[in-house]
Amino acid sequence: MENVTAMLGPKRLIKKHEFVRIIIQCLNSLGYKNSASCLESESGISHKSPESKLLEMQVLNANWEDSIGILNGIEDLTDETRASALFLVLQQCLLECLSRGDDSSALAILRKRVSPLKVGREKVHNLAAGMLSLKEMGMGKIDDSSICELRRKSLVELEKLLPPPITLPERRLEHLVETAITAQMDSCIYHNSFREISLYEDHYCGRDQIPTQTVQILTEHKHEVWFIQFSHNGEYLASSSRDCAAIIWKVLENGVLILRHMLQSHQNPVSFVAWSPDDTMLLTCGNGEVLKLWDVETGTCKHTFGDHGFIVSSCAWFPDSKRIVCGSSDPEKGIYMWDCDGNEIKAWKGMRMPKVSDLAVTPDGENLISIFSDKEIRILNVGTNAEHVISEDYSITSLSVSRDSKFLIVNLNSEEIHMWDVAGKWEKPLKYTGHKQNKYVIRSCFGGFHCTFIASGSENSLVYIWNRGNSTPLEVLSGHLMTVNCVSWNPRRHQMLASASDDHTIRIWGPSQPRNITTT
């Protein structure tokens, strides 16, 4: 018999007895039954506890009273767990009574032994309804092989209920290894890929995993570039400028961007663009002007929304690519929801409606997030109309939502970026600092593998990148000559970042490599 107090590992943190036990469990789950049996024999350790073995024997032999006695004799079980375990045993006992045609015993078990258990009335009612259903359909009789299989299934459920060390959680060794891998990934500040992680060595990523070097400069715009956004499939980039034009760029297989369509229909600077979730359409917002819908394939304007009296400040799509919402900086206009043909579906407006400076719809379509009165973040659940408000102390200039719909970030003119949870559980935000922002609208974004990173423009012509777990910048990228207004991280190419600047250019950033910058 192994010494149960023996410890393993350089730090002596691993109990040898427990370690061997979960190895035996793992071998069994992988199908290596003979190896598991050999290890049990050689080590003198069983992956099943004495209580678990005894309970298994009694259940498989239909010794229900003994099974109940074992469960009642186990110490340190919560009342809830004990009641749930007893329910499983009595349920199997009741079923077998029905199978034998012993309806009176089954009914007595239900009334006298199951009903008093604190497992919830619904559970008891469902069991009673199941009994009646089986009798009505004439399915009470069950063959012996099926009875044995049902007993084994009950045992599996019992093992899930009972706590360690009586039973082991399923696939315990795999869970421990995955936890260790996840911890290494989380502590790796540059982790940014789907690359498989080997168990043979500790995981580490270098800075070559994130975009830090200019690989291409786009120069087609003739004035300040105010906004950029990659399409959801990562195959296109849209940009808008003070030159009154928007451009759709195509991302080629080799990562080079080429001009696909020049969209010239606005009379004023184009301040904002938004891709439809299916990437077939693009919205463009003229500064103090109308909203236009474009066909991505042809580059033609499909529809113009609103009129010249409707001042659009921002717009967003719902996941079905059929509905859009637009916010206005005019309080009397509020927020409108339209279909793609310009038919009004819903409107939020009125005397008490503050001006909307930015808005977004979470990718899952559940929440409409708006920036009201410069300092309020209002999160409206579209389905339930439940709303909660987050108040900031400084003016908010922009808003961005993570791809998993769980988090949002806002840029403040106090030179901070704040990250909040959409569910509204956090009392305080995570804060990111280092960039410069006092006068202008600066936009940030989530990016990288699992949106691990945050990137932002800055008034000092630099691009800043943070790991979400750290408030100080991970990288600061230089190259632009004037204020960087907006950044966008490619959602499919996790090592591609774009930045838009008042210097009339868009820079495409990639991982460090031999210098070879393309100008387009």
XYZ file of C-alpha atoms in Angstrom:
520
model
C 0.000 0.000 0.000
C 1.377 3.388 -1.026
C 2.181 5.981 1.603
C -0.721 8.424 1.351
C 1.377 11.277 2.776
C 4.161 11.060 0.147
C 4.586 14.301 -1.840
C 5.873 14.909 -5.370
C 7.301 17.807 -7.380
C 10.139 20.269 -6.755
C 7.918 22.249 -4.391
C 6.401 19.148 -2.783
C 2.878 20.348 -3.518
C 1.482 17.203 -5.174
C 0.124 14.358 -3.080
C 1.446 11.172 -4.675
C -1.642 9.157 -3.743
C -3.964 11.670 -5.444
C -1.682 12.025 -8.455
C -1.587 8.269 -9.111
C -5.335 8.040 -8.624
C -6.135 10.614 -11.279
C -3.600 9.026 -13.660
C -5.493 5.728 -13.309
C -8.762 7.561 -13.980
C -7.221 9.167 -17.069
C -5.953 5.845 -18.407
C -9.430 4.377 -18.027
C -11.080 7.340 -19.780
C -8.571 7.011 -22.659
C -9.468 3.345 -23.027
C -6.204 1.950 -21.626
C -7.956 -0.415 -19.229
C -5.093 -2.914 -18.934
C -2.572 -0.182 -18.188
C -4.898 1.289 -15.580
C -5.316 -2.125 -13.979
C -1.548 -2.709 -13.922
C -0.941 0.676 -12.281
C -3.611 -0.031 -9.669
C -1.998 -3.383 -8.933
C 1.577 -2.079 -8.766
C 0.775 1.060 -6.749
C -1.857 -0.437 -4.494
C -4.019 2.591 -5.251
C -7.502 2.407 -6.711
C -8.981 5.329 -8.588
C -12.265 4.545 -6.789
C -12.644 5.184 -3.069
C -13.912 2.422 -0.722
C -17.263 4.239 -0.393
C -17.571 4.539 -4.151
C -16.775 0.835 -4.693
C -19.273 -0.242 -2.054
C -21.981 2.027 -3.449
C -21.340 0.694 -6.958
C -21.706 -2.892 -5.778
C -24.986 -2.207 -3.938
C -26.551 -0.246 -6.822
C -25.601 -2.829 -9.454
C -27.052 -5.576 -7.241
C -30.208 -3.573 -6.548
C -29.557 -3.459 -2.793
C -31.422 -0.187 -2.432
C -31.607 -0.015 1.369
C -27.860 -0.620 1.634
C -27.265 2.020 -1.050
C -29.349 4.503 0.934
C -27.471 3.575 4.103
C -24.120 4.265 2.434
C -25.270 7.677 1.233
C -26.643 8.577 4.652
C -23.384 7.459 6.248
C -21.123 9.696 4.167
C -19.995 12.664 6.218
C -19.498 16.204 4.914
C -22.243 15.937 2.297
C -24.428 19.017 2.006
C -28.133 18.435 2.569
C -28.793 19.340 -1.044
C -26.239 16.853 -2.411
C -27.445 14.063 -0.132
C -31.072 14.652 -1.130
C -30.179 14.658 -4.851
C -28.172 11.412 -4.487
C -30.992 9.712 -2.571
C -33.426 10.852 -5.251
C -31.349 9.095 -7.949
C -31.287 5.832 -5.995
C -35.011 5.939 -5.156
C -35.869 6.853 -8.738
C -34.078 3.737 -9.994
C -35.728 1.618 -7.273
C -39.165 2.993 -8.213
C -38.582 2.317 -11.905
C -37.663 -1.291 -11.240
C -40.783 -1.757 -9.091
C -42.866 -0.551 -12.014
C -40.997 -2.905 -14.315
C -41.930 -5.854 -12.087
C -45.547 -4.752 -12.022
C -45.320 -3.787 -8.353
C -47.251 -0.546 -8.692
C -48.172 -0.293 -5.020
C -44.507 -0.385 -3.912
C -43.595 2.205 -6.551
C -46.378 4.489 -5.330
C -45.331 4.015 -1.701
C -41.718 4.959 -2.552
C -42.943 8.064 -4.336
C -45.227 9.187 -1.505
C -43.257 8.212 1.580
C -39.629 8.440 0.531
C -39.259 10.648 -2.543
C -41.769 13.383 -1.677
C -40.107 14.327 1.664
C -36.748 14.867 -0.061
C -35.840 18.510 -0.535
C -35.146 18.267 -4.254
C -37.802 20.665 -5.516
C -41.450 19.988 -6.229
C -40.913 20.090 -9.983
C -38.528 17.124 -9.855
C -40.998 15.046 -7.837
C -43.917 16.018 -10.074
C -41.938 15.086 -13.196
C -41.138 11.682 -11.715
C -44.810 11.103 -10.886
C -45.848 12.190 -14.380
C -43.245 9.847 -15.858
C -44.693 6.938 -13.872
C -48.191 7.597 -15.219
C -46.889 8.005 -18.735
C -45.071 4.655 -18.636
C -48.185 2.874 -17.367
C -50.484 4.521 -19.912
C -48.211 3.532 -22.802
C -47.772 0.017 -21.465
C -44.025 0.490 -21.203
C -43.614 -0.485 -17.554
C -41.867 -3.777 -18.321
C -38.130 -3.414 -18.994
C -35.793 -6.277 -19.918
C -32.869 -7.236 -17.675
C -30.136 -5.843 -19.923
C -31.861 -2.460 -20.031
C -32.251 -2.520 -16.246
C -28.499 -3.074 -15.846
C -27.750 -0.225 -18.230
C -30.059 2.106 -16.300
C -28.307 1.193 -13.054
C -24.954 2.060 -14.593
C -26.326 5.388 -15.796
C -27.573 6.097 -12.270
C -24.085 5.329 -10.972
C -22.550 7.792 -13.428
C -24.955 10.480 -12.227
C -24.186 9.622 -8.601
C -20.445 9.948 -9.258
C -21.028 13.415 -10.696
C -22.888 14.426 -7.541
C -20.593 13.066 -4.842
C -17.612 15.256 -3.926
C -13.915 14.346 -3.824
C -12.281 12.292 -2.474
C -15.303 9.925 -2.611
C -15.402 10.289 -6.382
C -13.150 12.112 -8.809
C -14.479 14.853 -11.084
C -14.697 13.637 -14.661
C -11.480 13.784 -16.698
C -9.664 15.387 -13.798
C -6.130 15.155 -15.229
C -7.194 16.711 -18.538
C -8.863 19.547 -16.618
C -5.695 20.202 -14.589
C -3.503 20.238 -17.705
C -5.908 22.545 -19.562
C -5.985 24.857 -16.543
C -2.186 25.015 -16.544
C -2.100 25.735 -20.295
C -4.772 28.413 -19.944
C -2.841 30.037 -17.098
C 0.307 30.130 -19.251
C -1.627 31.657 -22.145
C -3.225 34.244 -19.865
C 0.141 35.207 -18.396
C 1.721 35.454 -21.865
C 1.322 39.163 -22.664
C 1.944 38.666 -26.396
C -0.232 35.587 -26.942
C -2.063 36.184 -30.213
C -2.629 33.027 -32.250
C -4.488 29.746 -32.605
C -1.129 28.008 -32.642
C -1.242 24.647 -30.851
C 0.555 24.668 -27.531
C 2.911 21.810 -26.727
C 2.976 20.107 -23.349
C 6.699 19.529 -23.765
C 7.710 23.070 -22.838
C 6.370 26.161 -21.091
C 4.432 28.477 -23.376
C 5.867 31.844 -24.350
C 5.201 34.296 -27.209
C 7.486 37.101 -28.344
C 6.514 40.548 -29.603
C 6.612 39.202 -33.153
C 3.094 37.880 -32.492
C 1.513 41.347 -32.610
C 1.617 44.146 -35.198
C 4.489 46.516 -34.401
C 5.875 47.494 -37.802
C 4.438 49.431 -40.747
C 4.081 47.090 -43.718
C 2.010 49.327 -46.015
C 0.973 52.978 -46.283
C -2.294 53.855 -48.070
C -2.267 57.359 -49.545
C -5.406 57.611 -51.712
C -7.243 59.994 -49.367
C -6.609 63.686 -50.022
C -7.300 64.962 -46.524
C -7.460 63.857 -42.889
C -8.587 60.231 -42.469
C -11.106 60.132 -39.637
C -12.356 56.579 -39.441
C -11.416 53.039 -40.485
C -12.961 49.632 -39.902
C -12.158 46.114 -41.112
C -15.042 43.962 -42.321
C -16.129 41.085 -40.095
C -14.548 38.509 -42.411
C -11.283 40.491 -42.447
C -11.270 40.663 -46.250
C -11.947 44.398 -46.580
C -11.072 47.689 -44.901
C -13.311 50.753 -45.158
C -12.009 54.261 -44.530
C -13.629 57.692 -44.398
C -12.068 61.101 -44.697
C -12.429 64.826 -44.522
C -12.060 64.757 -48.317
C -15.801 63.775 -48.469
C -14.993 60.271 -49.706
C -15.008 56.768 -48.306
C -12.869 53.961 -49.711
C -13.325 50.201 -49.666
C -9.974 48.411 -49.685
C -9.549 44.723 -50.526
C -7.181 42.623 -48.383
C -5.367 40.219 -50.709
C -4.223 36.740 -49.694
C -0.664 37.997 -49.201
C -1.891 40.691 -46.787
C -1.476 43.623 -49.198
C -4.409 46.064 -49.478
C -5.601 47.453 -52.805
C -8.286 50.041 -53.561
C -11.562 48.341 -54.495
C -14.101 51.198 -54.587
C -13.949 54.968 -54.124
C -17.327 56.048 -52.682
C -17.976 59.676 -53.648
C -21.490 60.894 -53.018
C -21.341 62.870 -49.781
C -21.172 66.661 -49.876
C -19.489 66.885 -46.472
C -16.603 65.025 -44.804
C -17.412 61.378 -44.041
C -17.065 60.815 -40.329
C -18.106 57.218 -39.822
C -18.559 53.860 -41.580
C -20.193 50.600 -40.478
C -20.087 47.158 -42.094
C -23.178 44.977 -42.225
C -22.588 41.727 -40.293
C -22.675 39.756 -43.573
C -20.163 42.230 -45.111
C -22.283 42.798 -48.230
C -23.209 46.388 -47.361
C -21.497 49.456 -45.909
C -23.017 52.486 -44.203
C -21.323 55.872 -44.446
C -22.201 58.876 -42.273
C -21.644 62.345 -43.656
C -20.572 64.905 -41.087
C -23.806 66.768 -40.283
C -25.307 65.086 -43.313
C -27.320 62.058 -44.437
C -26.540 58.368 -44.056
C -25.848 56.303 -47.175
C -25.983 52.554 -47.809
C -23.533 51.049 -50.316
C -23.294 47.711 -52.091
C -19.828 46.338 -51.367
C -19.582 44.224 -54.508
C -20.482 46.997 -56.976
C -19.612 50.123 -54.991
C -22.985 51.695 -55.822
C -25.213 53.642 -53.416
C -28.365 51.635 -52.640
C -30.192 54.044 -50.348
C -29.986 57.404 -48.595
C -31.512 57.588 -45.126
C -33.087 60.604 -43.456
C -32.897 64.084 -44.838
C -30.535 67.002 -44.628
C -32.130 68.024 -41.335
C -31.167 64.752 -39.673
C -27.671 65.073 -38.244
C -26.217 61.584 -37.913
C -23.561 61.114 -35.244
C -23.177 57.324 -35.436
C -24.768 54.171 -36.783
C -24.714 50.419 -36.180
C -26.166 47.184 -37.531
C -28.188 44.411 -35.945
C -26.840 40.865 -36.552
C -29.474 40.017 -39.186
C -27.983 42.635 -41.589
C -31.549 43.879 -42.128
C -31.881 46.551 -39.428
C -29.772 49.572 -38.598
C -29.815 52.135 -35.802
C -28.635 55.705 -36.058
C -27.970 58.244 -33.364
C -28.194 61.993 -33.754
C -26.418 64.793 -31.972
C -29.744 66.648 -32.220
C -31.698 65.737 -29.036
C -35.025 66.120 -30.854
C -34.039 63.397 -33.312
C -32.729 60.794 -30.829
C -32.197 57.270 -32.133
C -33.899 55.696 -35.151
C -34.133 52.061 -36.225
C -34.626 51.522 -39.970
C -34.709 48.588 -42.348
C -32.436 48.649 -45.390
C -35.145 50.296 -47.488
C -35.404 53.245 -45.146
C -38.657 52.220 -43.429
C -38.738 53.356 -39.829
C -39.132 50.409 -37.431
C -38.706 52.177 -34.124
C -37.582 55.513 -32.705
C -36.354 56.706 -29.348
C -36.840 60.481 -29.211
C -38.545 63.257 -27.311
C -37.966 66.215 -25.065
C -36.122 64.166 -22.430
C -33.887 62.449 -24.949
C -30.285 63.725 -24.666
C -27.996 64.000 -27.656
C -26.327 60.791 -28.812
C -22.610 61.093 -29.517
C -21.925 57.402 -30.303
C -23.706 54.060 -30.269
C -23.149 50.362 -30.914
C -25.109 47.122 -31.041
C -23.473 44.127 -29.390
C -22.647 41.427 -31.972
C -25.180 39.071 -30.372
C -27.886 41.682 -30.999
C -29.042 41.724 -27.391
C -27.954 45.213 -26.328
C -28.017 48.716 -27.774
C -25.257 50.801 -26.190
C -25.380 54.595 -26.483
C -23.263 57.489 -25.309
C -25.659 60.151 -23.989
C -24.866 63.679 -22.850
C -21.124 63.088 -23.298
C -20.654 61.298 -19.955
C -23.292 58.519 -19.789
C -23.120 54.990 -21.172
C -26.638 53.604 -21.504
C -27.011 49.870 -22.115
C -30.488 48.871 -23.284
C -31.512 45.222 -23.561
C -33.467 45.249 -26.816
C -35.571 42.217 -25.879
C -36.578 43.148 -22.321
C -36.147 46.954 -22.455
C -34.139 46.683 -19.227
C -31.600 49.477 -19.036
C -28.635 50.367 -16.893
C -26.486 53.472 -16.958
C -22.764 53.875 -16.359
C -21.639 57.400 -15.526
C -18.173 58.708 -16.278
C -16.578 61.829 -14.808
C -15.107 63.029 -18.113
C -16.426 63.400 -21.637
C -16.577 60.222 -23.717
C -15.426 60.602 -27.301
C -15.899 57.077 -28.674
C -17.218 53.589 -27.980
C -16.189 50.084 -29.064
C -17.573 46.621 -28.208
C -15.733 43.290 -28.055
C -16.604 40.541 -30.539
C -17.949 38.289 -27.766
C -20.424 41.048 -26.708
C -19.154 40.952 -23.120
C -17.106 44.148 -22.866
C -17.025 47.725 -24.071
C -14.315 50.375 -24.077
C -14.703 54.147 -24.126
C -12.116 56.836 -24.787
C -12.224 59.773 -22.395
C -10.737 63.204 -22.890
C -8.983 62.696 -19.543
C -6.408 60.602 -21.435
C -7.839 57.302 -20.193
C -9.580 54.357 -21.823
C -12.078 52.552 -19.609
C -13.260 48.981 -20.086
C -16.640 47.960 -18.619
C -18.583 44.709 -18.676
C -21.799 44.904 -20.708
C -23.713 42.901 -18.072
C -23.192 45.752 -15.608
C -21.663 43.712 -12.788
C -18.466 45.723 -12.391
C -18.397 48.577 -9.911
C -15.202 50.010 -11.390
C -13.714 49.854 -14.897
C -10.321 48.590 -15.961
C -8.254 51.614 -16.996
C -5.616 52.089 -19.694
C -3.333 55.105 -19.864
C -0.287 56.464 -21.695
C -1.821 57.905 -24.862
C -2.559 61.599 -25.427
C -6.112 62.903 -25.832
C -7.438 66.323 -24.876
C -9.127 68.005 -27.838
C -10.068 65.508 -30.550
C -12.183 62.416 -31.075
C -9.823 59.475 -30.681
C -11.064 55.931 -31.257
C -9.846 52.643 -29.839
C -10.664 49.000 -30.543
C -10.358 45.473 -29.232
C -8.165 43.097 -31.193
C -6.100 39.985 -31.456
C -6.771 36.424 -30.378
C -9.874 36.412 -28.128
C -9.750 40.245 -28.158
C -6.769 40.062 -25.811
C -5.494 43.500 -26.819
C -6.701 47.085 -26.961
C -5.342 49.559 -29.488
C -5.894 53.304 -29.693
C -4.896 56.339 -31.654
C -3.417 59.393 -29.968
C -2.954 63.120 -30.452
C 0.841 62.740 -30.389
C 0.871 60.833 -33.737
C 1.500 57.452 -32.074
C -0.467 54.200 -31.917
C -0.756 52.500 -28.528
C -1.331 48.813 -27.802
C -2.230 47.363 -24.399
C -2.687 43.817 -23.203
C -6.107 43.900 -21.533
C -4.570 42.690 -18.294
C -2.212 45.656 -17.936
C -2.968 49.378 -17.691
C 0.340 50.498 -19.220
C 1.081 50.212 -22.954
C 2.607 47.012 -24.246
C 3.797 48.686 -27.465
C 3.917 52.246 -28.808
C 4.083 52.484 -32.608
C 5.558 55.472 -34.410
C 5.281 56.419 -38.074
C 2.388 58.844 -38.488
C 3.172 62.553 -38.636
C -0.029 63.916 -37.090
C -2.895 62.880 -34.789
C -3.989 59.241 -35.133
C -7.784 59.386 -35.096
C -8.817 55.771 -35.328
C -7.483 52.211 -35.294
C -8.989 48.901 -36.406
C -7.690 45.380 -35.760
C -8.398 42.765 -38.409
C -10.773 40.222 -36.804
C -9.420 37.306 -38.877
C -5.773 38.241 -39.351
C -4.793 38.745 -35.743
C -1.428 40.242 -36.652
C -2.864 43.012 -38.847
C -3.739 46.460 -37.493
C -4.747 49.616 -39.376
C -4.468 53.230 -38.206
C -5.906 56.432 -39.694
C -4.320 59.860 -39.276
C -4.653 63.549 -39.950
C -1.504 63.162 -42.084
C -3.879 61.900 -44.870
C -2.580 58.305 -44.620
C -3.632 54.895 -43.389
C -0.891 52.680 -42.052
C -1.126 48.905 -42.044
C 0.873 47.310 -39.251
C 2.207 43.764 -39.095
C 4.674 41.745 -37.022
C 8.351 42.666 -37.039
C 10.197 41.486 -40.145
C 12.819 42.795 -42.597
C 11.799 46.299 -43.692
C 9.752 46.287 -46.896
C 7.078 48.993 -46.794
C 4.542 49.232 -49.621
C 2.969 52.587 -50.482
C -0.380 52.629 -52.240
